[in-house]
Amino acid sequence: MDTDQNQSADTRWKPMSPEVTAASFPNLVEGGEPLAIHFWAEWDRVDRDMDKNIQLIAPRLKGWVSFYAADVDRPENIDWCKSLNVVSIPCLIVFVNGLRTRHIIGLGDEKELTQKILHGLCSAPTMQRPWWKFW
């Protein structure tokens, strides 16, 4: 019995996507590529299904959006999650040009999640560039 308890304490589930924190987020946004951040918690079993769906669609959306994961229970992420209005998980937020373009709450199937992410990518306001930046 003790070995089972030790194994469960030592093996903490985490999503497959790279981790992002409140501290690392600004650097990611400055990179300019579209982001989809999965806000998750270890205790929420539905997050495991969300992660499976993300891993299924990530190869198809490669080059369009990069997926990351943020643990809502990490003390350094709590204020950041509040500022982004992450009040329910699983939650996936799409950022384009540093702007939040889609806030997806709850688990959907692979097709539904793909459509919502693509909608977030397409609904981003275009960046206006000065005319001299086109050359």
Short mmCIF file of N, CA and C in Angstrom, two decimals, residues 33-119:
data_model
loop_
_atom_site.label_atom_id
_atom_site.label_comp_id
_atom_site.label_asym_id
_atom_site.label_seq_id
_atom_site.Cartn_x
_atom_site.Cartn_y
_atom_site.Cartn_z
N GLU A 33 4.55 35.15 -32.64
CA GLU A 33 3.79 34.05 -33.23
C GLU A 33 2.50 33.82 -32.45
N PRO A 34 1.45 33.36 -33.14
CA PRO A 34 0.20 33.06 -32.44
C PRO A 34 0.40 31.95 -31.41
N LEU A 35 -0.25 32.10 -30.27
CA LEU A 35 -0.14 31.16 -29.17
C LEU A 35 -1.51 30.64 -28.77
N ALA A 36 -1.55 29.40 -28.32
CA ALA A 36 -2.74 28.82 -27.70
C ALA A 36 -2.28 28.25 -26.37
N ILE A 37 -2.79 28.83 -25.29
CA ILE A 37 -2.35 28.41 -23.96
C ILE A 37 -3.46 27.65 -23.26
N HIS A 38 -3.14 26.42 -22.87
CA HIS A 38 -4.07 25.55 -22.14
C HIS A 38 -3.86 25.80 -20.65
N PHE A 39 -4.86 26.35 -20.00
CA PHE A 39 -4.82 26.58 -18.55
C PHE A 39 -5.41 25.34 -17.90
N TRP A 40 -4.64 24.73 -17.02
CA TRP A 40 -4.98 23.41 -16.49
C TRP A 40 -4.65 23.29 -15.01
N ALA A 41 -5.15 22.21 -14.41
CA ALA A 41 -4.81 21.85 -13.02
C ALA A 41 -4.70 20.34 -12.95
N GLU A 42 -3.77 19.88 -12.16
CA GLU A 42 -3.53 18.44 -12.04
C GLU A 42 -4.77 17.69 -11.55
N TRP A 43 -5.52 18.30 -10.65
CA TRP A 43 -6.67 17.64 -10.05
C TRP A 43 -7.87 17.53 -10.99
N ASP A 44 -7.87 18.28 -12.09
CA ASP A 44 -9.00 18.26 -13.02
C ASP A 44 -8.77 17.21 -14.10
N ARG A 45 -9.45 16.10 -13.99
CA ARG A 45 -9.28 14.98 -14.93
C ARG A 45 -9.66 15.37 -16.37
N VAL A 46 -10.54 16.33 -16.54
CA VAL A 46 -10.96 16.74 -17.88
C VAL A 46 -9.78 17.37 -18.64
N ASP A 47 -8.85 17.96 -17.91
CA ASP A 47 -7.67 18.56 -18.54
C ASP A 47 -6.85 17.51 -19.29
N ARG A 48 -6.88 16.28 -18.84
CA ARG A 48 -6.14 15.21 -19.52
C ARG A 48 -6.74 14.96 -20.90
N ASP A 49 -8.07 15.00 -20.98
CA ASP A 49 -8.74 14.83 -22.28
C ASP A 49 -8.48 16.03 -23.19
N MET A 50 -8.47 17.22 -22.60
CA MET A 50 -8.17 18.42 -23.37
C MET A 50 -6.76 18.33 -23.94
N ASP A 51 -5.82 17.86 -23.13
CA ASP A 51 -4.44 17.73 -23.60
C ASP A 51 -4.35 16.71 -24.74
N LYS A 52 -5.09 15.62 -24.63
CA LYS A 52 -5.10 14.62 -25.72
C LYS A 52 -5.59 15.26 -27.02
N ASN A 53 -6.65 16.05 -26.94
CA ASN A 53 -7.18 16.73 -28.13
C ASN A 53 -6.16 17.71 -28.70
N ILE A 54 -5.50 18.44 -27.82
CA ILE A 54 -4.47 19.39 -28.27
C ILE A 54 -3.35 18.65 -28.99
N GLN A 55 -2.92 17.53 -28.44
CA GLN A 55 -1.84 16.77 -29.07
C GLN A 55 -2.26 16.19 -30.41
N LEU A 56 -3.55 15.92 -30.59
CA LEU A 56 -4.04 15.42 -31.88
C LEU A 56 -4.07 16.51 -32.94
N ILE A 57 -4.42 17.74 -32.54
CA ILE A 57 -4.56 18.80 -33.54
C ILE A 57 -3.28 19.62 -33.73
N ALA A 58 -2.36 19.57 -32.78
CA ALA A 58 -1.14 20.38 -32.87
C ALA A 58 -0.34 20.13 -34.16
N PRO A 59 -0.17 18.88 -34.60
CA PRO A 59 0.58 18.69 -35.84
C PRO A 59 -0.10 19.33 -37.07
N ARG A 60 -1.42 19.32 -37.09
CA ARG A 60 -2.16 19.91 -38.22
C ARG A 60 -2.08 21.43 -38.22
N LEU A 61 -1.90 22.02 -37.05
CA LEU A 61 -1.85 23.48 -36.95
C LEU A 61 -0.43 24.01 -36.81
N LYS A 62 0.55 23.12 -36.99
CA LYS A 62 1.95 23.53 -36.89
C LYS A 62 2.24 24.62 -37.91
N GLY A 63 2.90 25.67 -37.46
CA GLY A 63 3.18 26.80 -38.32
C GLY A 63 2.12 27.89 -38.24
N TRP A 64 0.96 27.53 -37.72
CA TRP A 64 -0.13 28.50 -37.55
C TRP A 64 -0.20 29.00 -36.12
N VAL A 65 0.02 28.08 -35.17
CA VAL A 65 -0.10 28.41 -33.75
C VAL A 65 0.81 27.47 -32.95
N SER A 66 1.36 27.99 -31.86
CA SER A 66 2.18 27.18 -30.95
C SER A 66 1.40 26.96 -29.66
N PHE A 67 1.40 25.73 -29.18
CA PHE A 67 0.65 25.38 -27.98
C PHE A 67 1.55 25.37 -26.76
N TYR A 68 1.00 25.91 -25.67
CA TYR A 68 1.69 25.94 -24.37
C TYR A 68 0.68 25.58 -23.30
N ALA A 69 1.17 25.29 -22.10
CA ALA A 69 0.31 24.93 -20.97
C ALA A 69 0.71 25.72 -19.74
N ALA A 70 -0.30 26.18 -18.99
CA ALA A 70 -0.06 26.95 -17.77
C ALA A 70 -0.84 26.33 -16.61
N ASP A 71 -0.13 26.02 -15.54
CA ASP A 71 -0.73 25.44 -14.34
C ASP A 71 -1.39 26.55 -13.51
N VAL A 72 -2.70 26.48 -13.38
CA VAL A 72 -3.44 27.54 -12.67
C VAL A 72 -3.17 27.51 -11.16
N ASP A 73 -2.65 26.41 -10.66
CA ASP A 73 -2.41 26.28 -9.22
C ASP A 73 -1.02 26.74 -8.78
N ARG A 74 -0.15 27.06 -9.72
CA ARG A 74 1.16 27.58 -9.34
C ARG A 74 0.97 28.97 -8.75
N PRO A 75 1.52 29.23 -7.58
CA PRO A 75 1.30 30.53 -6.92
C PRO A 75 1.65 31.73 -7.80
N GLU A 76 2.71 31.62 -8.61
CA GLU A 76 3.11 32.75 -9.45
C GLU A 76 2.17 32.97 -10.64
N ASN A 77 1.27 32.02 -10.90
CA ASN A 77 0.34 32.17 -12.02
C ASN A 77 -1.05 32.66 -11.61
N ILE A 78 -1.34 32.68 -10.33
CA ILE A 78 -2.70 32.97 -9.88
C ILE A 78 -3.17 34.35 -10.31
N ASP A 79 -2.41 35.39 -10.07
CA ASP A 79 -2.83 36.74 -10.47
C ASP A 79 -2.93 36.88 -11.99
N TRP A 80 -2.01 36.25 -12.70
CA TRP A 80 -2.03 36.27 -14.15
C TRP A 80 -3.31 35.62 -14.68
N CYS A 81 -3.67 34.46 -14.11
CA CYS A 81 -4.90 33.78 -14.52
C CYS A 81 -6.13 34.65 -14.23
N LYS A 82 -6.14 35.31 -13.09
CA LYS A 82 -7.25 36.21 -12.78
C LYS A 82 -7.33 37.35 -13.78
N SER A 83 -6.18 37.91 -14.15
CA SER A 83 -6.19 39.03 -15.10
C SER A 83 -6.68 38.61 -16.48
N LEU A 84 -6.53 37.32 -16.81
CA LEU A 84 -7.00 36.81 -18.09
C LEU A 84 -8.42 36.25 -18.00
N ASN A 85 -9.02 36.35 -16.82
CA ASN A 85 -10.38 35.87 -16.59
C ASN A 85 -10.50 34.36 -16.77
N VAL A 86 -9.49 33.64 -16.30
CA VAL A 86 -9.55 32.18 -16.31
C VAL A 86 -10.28 31.78 -15.03
N VAL A 87 -11.56 31.51 -15.16
CA VAL A 87 -12.38 31.20 -14.00
C VAL A 87 -12.87 29.75 -14.00
N SER A 88 -12.68 29.06 -15.11
CA SER A 88 -13.09 27.68 -15.22
C SER A 88 -12.09 26.95 -16.10
N ILE A 89 -11.83 25.69 -15.76
CA ILE A 89 -10.90 24.91 -16.57
C ILE A 89 -11.59 23.62 -16.99
N PRO A 90 -11.18 23.01 -18.07
CA PRO A 90 -10.09 23.43 -18.93
C PRO A 90 -10.43 24.71 -19.69
N CYS A 91 -9.39 25.47 -19.94
CA CYS A 91 -9.53 26.73 -20.65
C CYS A 91 -8.37 26.85 -21.63
N LEU A 92 -8.69 27.29 -22.83
CA LEU A 92 -7.66 27.50 -23.85
C LEU A 92 -7.84 28.92 -24.37
N ILE A 93 -6.78 29.71 -24.32
CA ILE A 93 -6.85 31.09 -24.81
C ILE A 93 -5.90 31.23 -25.98
N VAL A 94 -6.41 31.81 -27.06
CA VAL A 94 -5.62 32.06 -28.27
C VAL A 94 -5.19 33.51 -28.26
N PHE A 95 -3.90 33.73 -28.48
CA PHE A 95 -3.31 35.08 -28.55
C PHE A 95 -2.70 35.27 -29.93
N VAL A 96 -3.03 36.39 -30.57
CA VAL A 96 -2.43 36.76 -31.85
C VAL A 96 -1.94 38.19 -31.73
N ASN A 97 -0.69 38.42 -32.09
CA ASN A 97 -0.08 39.75 -31.96
C ASN A 97 -0.21 40.29 -30.54
N GLY A 98 -0.14 39.41 -29.56
CA GLY A 98 -0.22 39.80 -28.17
C GLY A 98 -1.62 40.06 -27.66
N LEU A 99 -2.62 39.92 -28.52
CA LEU A 99 -4.00 40.16 -28.13
C LEU A 99 -4.76 38.85 -27.97
N ARG A 100 -5.61 38.79 -26.96
CA ARG A 100 -6.45 37.62 -26.75
C ARG A 100 -7.58 37.66 -27.77
N THR A 101 -7.63 36.64 -28.64
CA THR A 101 -8.64 36.63 -29.70
C THR A 101 -9.71 35.57 -29.50
N ARG A 102 -9.44 34.60 -28.64
CA ARG A 102 -10.43 33.55 -28.39
C ARG A 102 -10.21 32.97 -27.01
N HIS A 103 -11.31 32.80 -26.28
CA HIS A 103 -11.31 32.26 -24.91
C HIS A 103 -12.22 31.04 -24.94
N ILE A 104 -11.64 29.85 -24.92
CA ILE A 104 -12.40 28.60 -25.05
C ILE A 104 -12.47 27.93 -23.69
N ILE A 105 -13.68 27.74 -23.19
CA ILE A 105 -13.86 27.10 -21.88
C ILE A 105 -14.54 25.76 -22.08
N GLY A 106 -14.03 24.76 -21.39
CA GLY A 106 -14.64 23.43 -21.45
C GLY A 106 -14.02 22.55 -22.51
N LEU A 107 -14.42 21.30 -22.47
CA LEU A 107 -13.87 20.29 -23.36
C LEU A 107 -14.79 20.12 -24.56
N GLY A 108 -14.20 20.22 -25.73
CA GLY A 108 -14.92 19.92 -26.95
C GLY A 108 -14.18 18.83 -27.68
N ASP A 109 -14.79 18.30 -28.71
CA ASP A 109 -14.09 17.28 -29.47
C ASP A 109 -13.01 17.92 -30.33
N GLU A 110 -12.24 17.09 -30.97
CA GLU A 110 -11.09 17.53 -31.76
C GLU A 110 -11.51 18.53 -32.85
N LYS A 111 -12.58 18.24 -33.56
CA LYS A 111 -13.03 19.10 -34.66
C LYS A 111 -13.50 20.46 -34.14
N GLU A 112 -14.28 20.44 -33.07
CA GLU A 112 -14.78 21.68 -32.48
C GLU A 112 -13.64 22.56 -31.97
N LEU A 113 -12.68 21.95 -31.31
CA LEU A 113 -11.54 22.70 -30.78
C LEU A 113 -10.73 23.32 -31.92
N THR A 114 -10.53 22.56 -32.98
CA THR A 114 -9.79 23.07 -34.15
C THR A 114 -10.51 24.28 -34.74
N GLN A 115 -11.81 24.18 -34.90
CA GLN A 115 -12.59 25.29 -35.47
C GLN A 115 -12.50 26.54 -34.60
N LYS A 116 -12.59 26.37 -33.31
CA LYS A 116 -12.52 27.52 -32.40
C LYS A 116 -11.14 28.18 -32.43
N ILE A 117 -10.10 27.37 -32.49
CA ILE A 117 -8.74 27.93 -32.56
C ILE A 117 -8.56 28.68 -33.87
N LEU A 118 -8.99 28.08 -34.99
CA LEU A 118 -8.88 28.75 -36.28
C LEU A 118 -9.68 30.05 -36.31
N HIS A 119 -10.84 30.04 -35.67
CA HIS A 119 -11.63 31.26 -35.58
C HIS A 119 -10.86 32.34 -34.83
#
